[in-house]
PDB file of C-alpha atoms in Angstrom:
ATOM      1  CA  UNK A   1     128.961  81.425 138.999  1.00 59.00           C
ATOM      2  CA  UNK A   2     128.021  80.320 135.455  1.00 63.00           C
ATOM      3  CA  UNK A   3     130.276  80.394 132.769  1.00 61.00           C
ATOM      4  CA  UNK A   4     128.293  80.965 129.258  1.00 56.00           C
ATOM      5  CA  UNK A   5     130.463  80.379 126.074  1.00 59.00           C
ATOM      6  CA  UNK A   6     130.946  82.772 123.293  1.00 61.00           C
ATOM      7  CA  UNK A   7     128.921  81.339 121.072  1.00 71.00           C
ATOM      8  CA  UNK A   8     126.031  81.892 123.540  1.00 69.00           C
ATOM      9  CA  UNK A   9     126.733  85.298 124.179  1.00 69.00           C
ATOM     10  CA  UNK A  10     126.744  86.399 120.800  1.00 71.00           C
ATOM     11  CA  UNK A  11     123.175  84.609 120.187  1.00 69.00           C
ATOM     12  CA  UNK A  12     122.359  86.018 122.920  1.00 67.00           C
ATOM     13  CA  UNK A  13     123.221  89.770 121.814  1.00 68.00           C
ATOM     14  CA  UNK A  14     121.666  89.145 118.711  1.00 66.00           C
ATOM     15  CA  UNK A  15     118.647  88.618 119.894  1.00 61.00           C
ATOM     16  CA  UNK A  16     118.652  91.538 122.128  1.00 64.00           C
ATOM     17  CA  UNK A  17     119.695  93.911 119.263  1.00 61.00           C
ATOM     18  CA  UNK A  18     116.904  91.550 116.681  1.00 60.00           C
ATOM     19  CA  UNK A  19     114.445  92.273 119.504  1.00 59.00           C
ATOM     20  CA  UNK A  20     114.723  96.075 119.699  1.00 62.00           C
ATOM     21  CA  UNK A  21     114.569  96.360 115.693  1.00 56.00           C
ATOM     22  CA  UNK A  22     111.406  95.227 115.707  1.00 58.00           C
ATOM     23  CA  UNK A  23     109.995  96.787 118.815  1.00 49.00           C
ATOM     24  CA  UNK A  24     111.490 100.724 116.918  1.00 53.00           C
ATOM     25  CA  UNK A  25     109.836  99.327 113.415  1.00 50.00           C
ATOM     26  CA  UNK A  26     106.725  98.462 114.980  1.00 49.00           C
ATOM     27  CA  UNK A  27     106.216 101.711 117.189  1.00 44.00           C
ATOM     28  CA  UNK A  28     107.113 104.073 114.127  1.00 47.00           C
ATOM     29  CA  UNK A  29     104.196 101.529 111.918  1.00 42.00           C
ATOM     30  CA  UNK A  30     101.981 102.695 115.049  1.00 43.00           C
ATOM     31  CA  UNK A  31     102.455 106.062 114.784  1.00 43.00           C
ATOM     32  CA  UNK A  32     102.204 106.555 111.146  1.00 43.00           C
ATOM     33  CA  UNK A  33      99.095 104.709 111.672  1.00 43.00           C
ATOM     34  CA  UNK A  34      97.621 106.395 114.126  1.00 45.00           C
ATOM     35  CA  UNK A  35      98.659 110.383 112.202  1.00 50.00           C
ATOM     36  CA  UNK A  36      96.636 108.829 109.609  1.00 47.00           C
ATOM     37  CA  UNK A  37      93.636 107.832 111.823  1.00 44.00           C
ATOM     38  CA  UNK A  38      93.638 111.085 113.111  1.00 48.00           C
ATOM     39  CA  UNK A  39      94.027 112.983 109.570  1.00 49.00           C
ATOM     40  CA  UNK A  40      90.717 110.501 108.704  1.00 46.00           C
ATOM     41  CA  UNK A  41      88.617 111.544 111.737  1.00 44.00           C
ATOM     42  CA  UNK A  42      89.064 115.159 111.399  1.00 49.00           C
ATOM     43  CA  UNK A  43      87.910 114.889 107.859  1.00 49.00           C
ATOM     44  CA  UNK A  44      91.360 115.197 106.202  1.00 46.00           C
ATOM     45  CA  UNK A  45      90.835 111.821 104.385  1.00 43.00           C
ATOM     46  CA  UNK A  46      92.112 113.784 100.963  1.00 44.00           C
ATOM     47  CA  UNK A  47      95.620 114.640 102.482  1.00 44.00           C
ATOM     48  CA  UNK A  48      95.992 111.129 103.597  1.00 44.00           C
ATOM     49  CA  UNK A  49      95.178 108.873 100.751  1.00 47.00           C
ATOM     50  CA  UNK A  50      95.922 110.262  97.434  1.00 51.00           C
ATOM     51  CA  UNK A  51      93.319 111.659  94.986  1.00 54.00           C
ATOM     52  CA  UNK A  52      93.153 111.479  91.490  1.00 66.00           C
ATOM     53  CA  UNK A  53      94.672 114.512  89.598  1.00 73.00           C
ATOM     54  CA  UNK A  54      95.684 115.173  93.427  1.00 86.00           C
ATOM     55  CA  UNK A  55      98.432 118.170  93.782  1.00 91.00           C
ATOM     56  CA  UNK A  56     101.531 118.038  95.707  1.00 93.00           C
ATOM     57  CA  UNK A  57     102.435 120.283  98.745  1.00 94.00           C
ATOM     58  CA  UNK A  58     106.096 120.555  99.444  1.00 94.00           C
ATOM     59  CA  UNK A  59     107.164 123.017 102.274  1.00 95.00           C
ATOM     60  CA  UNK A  60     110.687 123.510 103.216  1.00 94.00           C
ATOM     61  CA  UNK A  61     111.975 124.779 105.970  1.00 92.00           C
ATOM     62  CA  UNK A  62     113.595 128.051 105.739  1.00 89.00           C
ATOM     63  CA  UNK A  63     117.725 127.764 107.801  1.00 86.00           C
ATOM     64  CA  UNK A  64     117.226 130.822 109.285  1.00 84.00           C
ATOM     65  CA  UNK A  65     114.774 129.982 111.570  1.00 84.00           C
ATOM     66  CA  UNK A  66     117.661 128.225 114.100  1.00 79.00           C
ATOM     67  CA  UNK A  67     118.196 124.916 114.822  1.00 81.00           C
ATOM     68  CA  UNK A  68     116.087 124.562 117.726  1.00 85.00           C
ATOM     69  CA  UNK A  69     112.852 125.537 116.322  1.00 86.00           C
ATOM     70  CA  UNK A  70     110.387 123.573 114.763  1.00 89.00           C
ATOM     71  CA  UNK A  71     107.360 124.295 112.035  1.00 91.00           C
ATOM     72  CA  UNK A  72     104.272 122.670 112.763  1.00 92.00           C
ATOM     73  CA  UNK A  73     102.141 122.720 109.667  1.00 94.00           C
ATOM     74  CA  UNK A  74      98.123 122.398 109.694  1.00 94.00           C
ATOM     75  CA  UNK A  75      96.289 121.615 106.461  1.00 94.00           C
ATOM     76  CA  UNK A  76      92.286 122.784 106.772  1.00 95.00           C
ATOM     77  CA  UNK A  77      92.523 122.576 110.744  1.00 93.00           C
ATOM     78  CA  UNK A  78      94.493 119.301 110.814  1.00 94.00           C
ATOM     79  CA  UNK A  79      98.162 119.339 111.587  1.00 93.00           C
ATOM     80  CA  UNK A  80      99.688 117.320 109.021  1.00 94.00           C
ATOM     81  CA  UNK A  81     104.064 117.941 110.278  1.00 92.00           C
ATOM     82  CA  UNK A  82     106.130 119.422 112.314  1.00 92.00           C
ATOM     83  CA  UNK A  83     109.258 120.411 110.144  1.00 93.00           C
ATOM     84  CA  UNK A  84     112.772 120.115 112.484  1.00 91.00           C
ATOM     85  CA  UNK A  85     116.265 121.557 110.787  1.00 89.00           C
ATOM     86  CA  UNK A  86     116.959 120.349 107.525  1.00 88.00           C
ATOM     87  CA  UNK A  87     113.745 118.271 106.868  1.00 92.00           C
ATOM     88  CA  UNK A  88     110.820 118.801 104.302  1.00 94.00           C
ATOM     89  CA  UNK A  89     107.314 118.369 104.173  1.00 95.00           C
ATOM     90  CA  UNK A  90     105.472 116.640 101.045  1.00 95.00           C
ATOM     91  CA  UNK A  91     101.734 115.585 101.231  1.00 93.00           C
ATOM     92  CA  UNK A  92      98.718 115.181  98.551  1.00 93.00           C
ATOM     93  CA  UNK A  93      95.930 117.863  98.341  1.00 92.00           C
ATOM     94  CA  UNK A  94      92.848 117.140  96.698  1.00 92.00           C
ATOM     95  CA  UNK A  95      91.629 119.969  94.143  1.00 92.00           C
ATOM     96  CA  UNK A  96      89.722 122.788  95.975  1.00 92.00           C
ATOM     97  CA  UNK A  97      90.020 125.718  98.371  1.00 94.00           C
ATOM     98  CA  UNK A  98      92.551 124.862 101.566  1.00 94.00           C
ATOM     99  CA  UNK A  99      93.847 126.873 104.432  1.00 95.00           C
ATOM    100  CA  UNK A 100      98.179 126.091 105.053  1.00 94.00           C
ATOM    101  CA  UNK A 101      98.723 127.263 108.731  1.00 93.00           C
ATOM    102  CA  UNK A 102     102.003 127.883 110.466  1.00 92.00           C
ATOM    103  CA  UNK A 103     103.319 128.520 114.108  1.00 90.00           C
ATOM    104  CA  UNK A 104     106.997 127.768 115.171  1.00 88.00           C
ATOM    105  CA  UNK A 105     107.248 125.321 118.226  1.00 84.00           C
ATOM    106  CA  UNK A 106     108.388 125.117 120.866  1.00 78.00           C
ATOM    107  CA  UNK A 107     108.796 128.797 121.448  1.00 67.00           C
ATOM    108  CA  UNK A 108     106.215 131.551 119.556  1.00 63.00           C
ATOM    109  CA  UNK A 109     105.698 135.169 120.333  1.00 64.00           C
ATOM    110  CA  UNK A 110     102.265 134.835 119.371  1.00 63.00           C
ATOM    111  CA  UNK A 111      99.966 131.761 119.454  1.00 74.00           C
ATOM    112  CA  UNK A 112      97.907 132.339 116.506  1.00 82.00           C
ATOM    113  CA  UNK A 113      99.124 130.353 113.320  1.00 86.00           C
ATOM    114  CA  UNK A 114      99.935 132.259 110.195  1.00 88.00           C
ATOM    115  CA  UNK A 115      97.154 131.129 107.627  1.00 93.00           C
ATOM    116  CA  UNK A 116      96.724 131.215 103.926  1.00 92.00           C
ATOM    117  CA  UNK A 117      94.527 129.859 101.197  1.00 93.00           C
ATOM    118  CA  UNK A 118      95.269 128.434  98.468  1.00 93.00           C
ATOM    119  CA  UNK A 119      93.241 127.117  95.356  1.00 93.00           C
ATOM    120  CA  UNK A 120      94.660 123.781  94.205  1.00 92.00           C
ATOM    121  CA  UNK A 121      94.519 122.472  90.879  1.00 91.00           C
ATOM    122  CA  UNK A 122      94.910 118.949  89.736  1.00 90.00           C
ATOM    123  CA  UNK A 123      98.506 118.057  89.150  1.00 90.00           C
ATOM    124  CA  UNK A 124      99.980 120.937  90.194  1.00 92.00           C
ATOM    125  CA  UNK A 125     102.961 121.439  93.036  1.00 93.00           C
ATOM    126  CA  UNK A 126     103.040 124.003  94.373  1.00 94.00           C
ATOM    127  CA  UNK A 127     106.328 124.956  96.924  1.00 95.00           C
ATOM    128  CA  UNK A 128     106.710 126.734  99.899  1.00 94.00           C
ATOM    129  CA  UNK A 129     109.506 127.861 101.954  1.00 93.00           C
ATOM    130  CA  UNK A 130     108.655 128.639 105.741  1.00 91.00           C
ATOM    131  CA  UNK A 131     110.759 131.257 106.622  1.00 89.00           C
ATOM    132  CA  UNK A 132     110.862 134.102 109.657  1.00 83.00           C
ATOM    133  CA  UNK A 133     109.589 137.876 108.567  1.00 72.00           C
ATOM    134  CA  UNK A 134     109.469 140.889 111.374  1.00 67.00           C
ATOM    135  CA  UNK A 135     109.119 137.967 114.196  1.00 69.00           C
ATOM    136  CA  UNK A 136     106.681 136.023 112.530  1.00 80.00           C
ATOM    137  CA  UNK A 137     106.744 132.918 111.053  1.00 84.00           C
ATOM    138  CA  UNK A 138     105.570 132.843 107.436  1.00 84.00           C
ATOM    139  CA  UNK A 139     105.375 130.689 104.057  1.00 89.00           C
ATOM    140  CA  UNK A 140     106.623 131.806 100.839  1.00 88.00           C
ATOM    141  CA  UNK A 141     106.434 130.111  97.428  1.00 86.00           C
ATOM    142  CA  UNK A 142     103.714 129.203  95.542  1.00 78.00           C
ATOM    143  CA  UNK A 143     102.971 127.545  92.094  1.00 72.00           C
ATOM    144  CA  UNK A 144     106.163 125.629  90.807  1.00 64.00           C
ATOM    145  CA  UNK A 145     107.208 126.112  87.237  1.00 55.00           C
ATOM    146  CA  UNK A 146     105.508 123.414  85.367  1.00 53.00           C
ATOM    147  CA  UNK A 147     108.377 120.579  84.185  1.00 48.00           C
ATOM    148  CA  UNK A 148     109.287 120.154  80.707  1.00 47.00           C
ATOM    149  CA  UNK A 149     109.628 116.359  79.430  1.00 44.00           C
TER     150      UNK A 149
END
């Protein structure tokens, strides 16, 4: 049986613990990548990179929707987050006419998304909360009071 000394041990765990570190950092660089590949291809370029005099979207999601449900989010046909407990969504929205979409995940009574359209102006934010109303999943908010500097 060989006998390794603590010094080599220890190298040995940090190396194991360097090695996963950059194997999670890497994956998550992947993944972001690849959202925004996908955003590009389905002709969501605007809510990828920003625009200038771009708007902000924030949605928030609403605590009384449970802790086990989720709010996936579409932007023009392109599904841009899926909101868990606690979290927030914030994007870019070039100026123009979009449709915000909604459907709660993993369980829905219906399988048609909640839509909306909204007319963005440049600079604006405008805030949403998704929230449950009579069973259905819904956003409300709008326009955000404009700050004062």
């Amino acid at each position: 049986m060989r006998t390794y000394r603590y010094s080599s041990r220890n190298a040995l765990l940090l190396l194991v613990v360097w090695l996963s570190f950059n194997v999670y950092a890497t994956c998550q660089a992947m993944s972001s990548d690849m959202q925004s590949v996908r955003a590009a291809a389905a002709g969501g370029s605007d809510l990828v990179q920003p625009v200038q005099g771009a708007a902000r979207l924030v949605v928030r999601r609403g605590p009384n929707l449970g802790a086990n449900v989720a709010v996936r989010l579409w932007v023009d046909g392109v599904q841009v987050g899926s909101i868990g407990y606690g979290h927030t969504y914030q994007g870019v929205l070039a100026p123009g006419r979009h449709t915000l979409s909604v459907l709660p995940s993993p369980r829905s009574q219906s399988r048609t998304p909640w839509q909306m359209t909204l007319d963005v102006q440049n600079g604006q934010t405008y805030n949403f909360t998704a929230t449950g109303d009579s069973g259905q999943l819904i956003l409300k908010g709008g326009l955000a009071a404009p700050r004062v500097l």
